[in-house]
Amino acid sequence: MIKKALLLVALISANLIPGFSQNRAPVLRQDVPLDSIRLSDPFILADRNTSTYYMTGTGGMMWKSKDLKAWTGPLVVAKTDPESWMGKNPMIWAAELHQYKGKYYYFATFTNRDVKIDTVGENVIERRASHVLVSDKAEGPYVPMKDPMYLPADKPTLDGTFWVDKDGKPYMIYCYEWLQNLNGTMEKIELKPDLSGSVGEGKLLFRASDSPWSRENVNGKVGPNKVTDGPFLFNTGTGRLGMIWTSWIYDVYTQGVAYSKSGTLDGPWMQEPDPITPPNYGHGMLFRTLNGKWLMSVHSHKKSNGRTVRNPHLLEVNFSGDKLIVGKPYLP
């Protein structure tokens, strides 16, 4: 399983590296249909200040649209510090946009491939962490804030997302990567009031092995998969706190959901027994359209001519009751 997973990481990198460069000016395209965009981990901000949808994801670029049909991009919006731990040209994964207290925040995973922090078995682990940039505008540019680091330098972390819990404090929820701990975890860390840094240490929410639906086969032994990926938080209509997150069923990318019994990030988190999206769809998030309709943004995950192809998709959702229910594809 480890060799297979490392091969998958290599394939992902081979397909995505051209999009990571902040120094390489992308070719701007207009009126691009959503299903023609290649993008992993799509995150859509419906910005009411500009009546515009902004979509980010892995690669660090931005797309924008007025109607979810025709998109313009890709645009370079992340401006990192070349003297920081990220280095001159970091890889950027799973970028998210969050509006909070009059500003816009860019939560993303940054990787400095020139720095190796650990070796666990066959896994050579690069310097990778979730981090936050800021802008006064949804369209950016997004720039660093005060703190040089949000999470420990000796731990590979990824897919940071944002949530304000019932205590009124802001938090980053992120994955501590399985490559090092061999059983990926979902964790939280408190953020400063202006999100410019973190407070204290991370706290465990649940482990990959808690999943009843994920699977892997290691030396003929079947058990839960070790990957935690793509958290996103939401409240149901009854006030129940939920989290969608993604793992694998053997070689099939799959998304499930968990609910907090306490209604807070501290849980305990109870995993639903079955996935909530079709096979080969995952890394979802929820957003409300400018017309008031709730949708889920996900990416599909398939092989084509020896390459891994990922495209964003929109699905209808309903969580007005006690649970999140995923419906049919949404065609704007």
PDB file of C-alpha atoms in Angstrom, residues 204-327:
ATOM      1  CA  LEU A 204      -6.691  15.478  17.979  1.00  0.00           C
ATOM      2  CA  LEU A 205     -10.287  15.224  16.727  1.00  0.00           C
ATOM      3  CA  PHE A 206     -10.231  11.730  15.158  1.00  0.00           C
ATOM      4  CA  ARG A 207      -8.020   9.271  13.276  1.00  0.00           C
ATOM      5  CA  ALA A 208      -8.269   7.809   9.796  1.00  0.00           C
ATOM      6  CA  SER A 209      -8.759   4.374  11.338  1.00  0.00           C
ATOM      7  CA  ASP A 210     -12.026   5.581  12.923  1.00  0.00           C
ATOM      8  CA  SER A 211     -13.662   5.428   9.510  1.00  0.00           C
ATOM      9  CA  PRO A 212     -16.093   2.494   9.041  1.00  0.00           C
ATOM     10  CA  TRP A 213     -16.228   2.925   5.247  1.00  0.00           C
ATOM     11  CA  SER A 214     -12.630   3.423   4.058  1.00  0.00           C
ATOM     12  CA  ARG A 215     -10.531   0.375   3.136  1.00  0.00           C
ATOM     13  CA  GLU A 216      -7.030  -0.677   2.184  1.00  0.00           C
ATOM     14  CA  ASN A 217      -5.289  -4.016   1.709  1.00  0.00           C
ATOM     15  CA  VAL A 218      -1.873  -4.353   3.341  1.00  0.00           C
ATOM     16  CA  ASN A 219      -0.171  -7.697   2.767  1.00  0.00           C
ATOM     17  CA  GLY A 220      -3.516  -9.418   2.370  1.00  0.00           C
ATOM     18  CA  LYS A 221      -4.989  -7.836   5.492  1.00  0.00           C
ATOM     19  CA  VAL A 222      -7.982  -5.542   4.895  1.00  0.00           C
ATOM     20  CA  GLY A 223      -8.530  -2.623   7.261  1.00  0.00           C
ATOM     21  CA  PRO A 224      -9.337   1.099   7.371  1.00  0.00           C
ATOM     22  CA  ASN A 225      -7.385   3.343   5.040  1.00  0.00           C
ATOM     23  CA  LYS A 226      -4.731   5.537   6.660  1.00  0.00           C
ATOM     24  CA  VAL A 227      -5.492   8.777   4.752  1.00  0.00           C
ATOM     25  CA  THR A 228      -7.320  11.843   6.107  1.00  0.00           C
ATOM     26  CA  ASP A 229      -7.996  14.517   3.496  1.00  0.00           C
ATOM     27  CA  GLY A 230     -10.099  17.598   2.772  1.00  0.00           C
ATOM     28  CA  PRO A 231     -12.083  18.534   5.926  1.00  0.00           C
ATOM     29  CA  PHE A 232     -14.965  21.003   5.692  1.00  0.00           C
ATOM     30  CA  LEU A 233     -17.303  21.978   8.554  1.00  0.00           C
ATOM     31  CA  PHE A 234     -21.013  22.839   8.493  1.00  0.00           C
ATOM     32  CA  ASN A 235     -24.082  23.086  10.734  1.00  0.00           C
ATOM     33  CA  THR A 236     -27.289  21.267   9.829  1.00  0.00           C
ATOM     34  CA  GLY A 237     -30.682  22.898  10.090  1.00  0.00           C
ATOM     35  CA  THR A 238     -31.085  21.351  13.538  1.00  0.00           C
ATOM     36  CA  GLY A 239     -27.779  22.859  14.692  1.00  0.00           C
ATOM     37  CA  ARG A 240     -25.783  19.637  14.412  1.00  0.00           C
ATOM     38  CA  LEU A 241     -22.073  20.112  13.648  1.00  0.00           C
ATOM     39  CA  GLY A 242     -20.860  18.014  10.732  1.00  0.00           C
ATOM     40  CA  MET A 243     -17.609  17.484   8.867  1.00  0.00           C
ATOM     41  CA  ILE A 244     -17.166  16.082   5.379  1.00  0.00           C
ATOM     42  CA  TRP A 245     -13.773  14.541   4.705  1.00  0.00           C
ATOM     43  CA  THR A 246     -12.172  12.227   2.164  1.00  0.00           C
ATOM     44  CA  SER A 247     -10.168   9.000   2.151  1.00  0.00           C
ATOM     45  CA  TRP A 248      -9.990   5.902  -0.080  1.00  0.00           C
ATOM     46  CA  ILE A 249     -11.779   2.606  -0.578  1.00  0.00           C
ATOM     47  CA  TYR A 250      -8.836   0.647  -1.956  1.00  0.00           C
ATOM     48  CA  ASP A 251      -7.943   2.767  -5.049  1.00  0.00           C
ATOM     49  CA  VAL A 252     -11.244   4.686  -5.183  1.00  0.00           C
ATOM     50  CA  TYR A 253     -11.286   8.280  -3.913  1.00  0.00           C
ATOM     51  CA  THR A 254     -14.269   8.533  -1.537  1.00  0.00           C
ATOM     52  CA  GLN A 255     -15.944  11.114   0.732  1.00  0.00           C
ATOM     53  CA  GLY A 256     -17.706  10.497   4.012  1.00  0.00           C
ATOM     54  CA  VAL A 257     -19.179  12.560   6.820  1.00  0.00           C
ATOM     55  CA  ALA A 258     -18.888  12.677  10.600  1.00  0.00           C
ATOM     56  CA  TYR A 259     -21.008  14.451  13.232  1.00  0.00           C
ATOM     57  CA  SER A 260     -19.995  15.867  16.598  1.00  0.00           C
ATOM     58  CA  LYS A 261     -22.062  14.588  19.548  1.00  0.00           C
ATOM     59  CA  SER A 262     -21.297  17.725  21.575  1.00  0.00           C
ATOM     60  CA  GLY A 263     -21.947  20.127  18.701  1.00  0.00           C
ATOM     61  CA  THR A 264     -18.413  21.497  19.078  1.00  0.00           C
ATOM     62  CA  LEU A 265     -15.061  20.701  17.497  1.00  0.00           C
ATOM     63  CA  ASP A 266     -14.106  18.656  20.558  1.00  0.00           C
ATOM     64  CA  GLY A 267     -16.608  15.964  19.590  1.00  0.00           C
ATOM     65  CA  PRO A 268     -16.624  13.083  20.113  1.00  0.00           C
ATOM     66  CA  TRP A 269     -16.911  12.593  16.353  1.00  0.00           C
ATOM     67  CA  MET A 270     -19.207   9.843  15.144  1.00  0.00           C
ATOM     68  CA  GLN A 271     -18.525   8.573  11.634  1.00  0.00           C
ATOM     69  CA  GLU A 272     -21.445   7.761   9.352  1.00  0.00           C
ATOM     70  CA  PRO A 273     -21.213   4.147   8.108  1.00  0.00           C
ATOM     71  CA  ASP A 274     -21.429   4.872   4.372  1.00  0.00           C
ATOM     72  CA  PRO A 275     -19.901   7.383   1.938  1.00  0.00           C
ATOM     73  CA  ILE A 276     -22.075  10.325   0.914  1.00  0.00           C
ATOM     74  CA  THR A 277     -20.857  10.953  -2.648  1.00  0.00           C
ATOM     75  CA  PRO A 278     -20.499   8.681  -5.688  1.00  0.00           C
ATOM     76  CA  PRO A 279     -17.223   6.752  -6.162  1.00  0.00           C
ATOM     77  CA  ASN A 280     -14.221   8.772  -7.356  1.00  0.00           C
ATOM     78  CA  TYR A 281     -15.585  12.080  -6.037  1.00  0.00           C
ATOM     79  CA  GLY A 282     -14.168  13.851  -3.017  1.00  0.00           C
ATOM     80  CA  HIS A 283     -12.517  16.794  -1.246  1.00  0.00           C
ATOM     81  CA  GLY A 284     -15.862  18.558  -1.010  1.00  0.00           C
ATOM     82  CA  MET A 285     -17.021  21.875   0.394  1.00  0.00           C
ATOM     83  CA  LEU A 286     -20.419  23.555   0.734  1.00  0.00           C
ATOM     84  CA  PHE A 287     -21.372  27.029  -0.440  1.00  0.00           C
ATOM     85  CA  ARG A 288     -24.520  29.058  -0.878  1.00  0.00           C
ATOM     86  CA  THR A 289     -25.054  30.534  -4.334  1.00  0.00           C
ATOM     87  CA  LEU A 290     -25.812  34.208  -4.857  1.00  0.00           C
ATOM     88  CA  ASN A 291     -29.409  33.072  -5.426  1.00  0.00           C
ATOM     89  CA  GLY A 292     -29.562  31.256  -2.094  1.00  0.00           C
ATOM     90  CA  LYS A 293     -29.152  27.618  -3.189  1.00  0.00           C
ATOM     91  CA  TRP A 294     -26.769  25.307  -1.300  1.00  0.00           C
ATOM     92  CA  LEU A 295     -24.308  23.301  -3.394  1.00  0.00           C
ATOM     93  CA  MET A 296     -21.345  21.006  -2.860  1.00  0.00           C
ATOM     94  CA  SER A 297     -18.189  21.506  -4.881  1.00  0.00           C
ATOM     95  CA  VAL A 298     -16.092  18.329  -5.387  1.00  0.00           C
ATOM     96  CA  HIS A 299     -13.570  17.012  -7.876  1.00  0.00           C
ATOM     97  CA  SER A 300     -13.766  13.781  -9.813  1.00  0.00           C
ATOM     98  CA  HIS A 301     -10.752  11.499  -9.788  1.00  0.00           C
ATOM     99  CA  LYS A 302     -10.003   9.212 -12.740  1.00  0.00           C
ATOM    100  CA  LYS A 303      -7.207   7.820 -14.871  1.00  0.00           C
ATOM    101  CA  SER A 304      -7.024   8.699 -18.578  1.00  0.00           C
ATOM    102  CA  ASN A 305      -4.203   7.533 -20.866  1.00  0.00           C
ATOM    103  CA  GLY A 306      -1.972   6.878 -17.889  1.00  0.00           C
ATOM    104  CA  ARG A 307      -2.572  10.288 -16.331  1.00  0.00           C
ATOM    105  CA  THR A 308      -4.674  11.286 -13.334  1.00  0.00           C
ATOM    106  CA  VAL A 309      -7.397  13.731 -14.373  1.00  0.00           C
ATOM    107  CA  ARG A 310      -9.348  15.846 -11.892  1.00  0.00           C
ATOM    108  CA  ASN A 311     -12.254  18.112 -12.777  1.00  0.00           C
ATOM    109  CA  PRO A 312     -14.523  20.211 -10.526  1.00  0.00           C
ATOM    110  CA  HIS A 313     -18.217  19.345 -10.237  1.00  0.00           C
ATOM    111  CA  LEU A 314     -21.236  20.778  -8.435  1.00  0.00           C
ATOM    112  CA  LEU A 315     -23.776  18.654  -6.586  1.00  0.00           C
ATOM    113  CA  GLU A 316     -27.091  19.668  -5.035  1.00  0.00           C
ATOM    114  CA  VAL A 317     -27.291  19.223  -1.256  1.00  0.00           C
ATOM    115  CA  ASN A 318     -29.840  19.474   1.514  1.00  0.00           C
ATOM    116  CA  PHE A 319     -28.903  19.746   5.178  1.00  0.00           C
ATOM    117  CA  SER A 320     -31.957  21.608   6.425  1.00  0.00           C
ATOM    118  CA  GLY A 321     -32.774  18.630   8.641  1.00  0.00           C
ATOM    119  CA  ASP A 322     -30.516  16.541  10.867  1.00  0.00           C
ATOM    120  CA  LYS A 323     -28.141  15.200   8.205  1.00  0.00           C
ATOM    121  CA  LEU A 324     -26.386  16.199   5.012  1.00  0.00           C
ATOM    122  CA  ILE A 325     -28.039  14.637   1.960  1.00  0.00           C
ATOM    123  CA  VAL A 326     -26.214  14.819  -1.366  1.00  0.00           C
ATOM    124  CA  GLY A 327     -28.423  15.020  -4.429  1.00  0.00           C
TER     125      GLY A 327
END
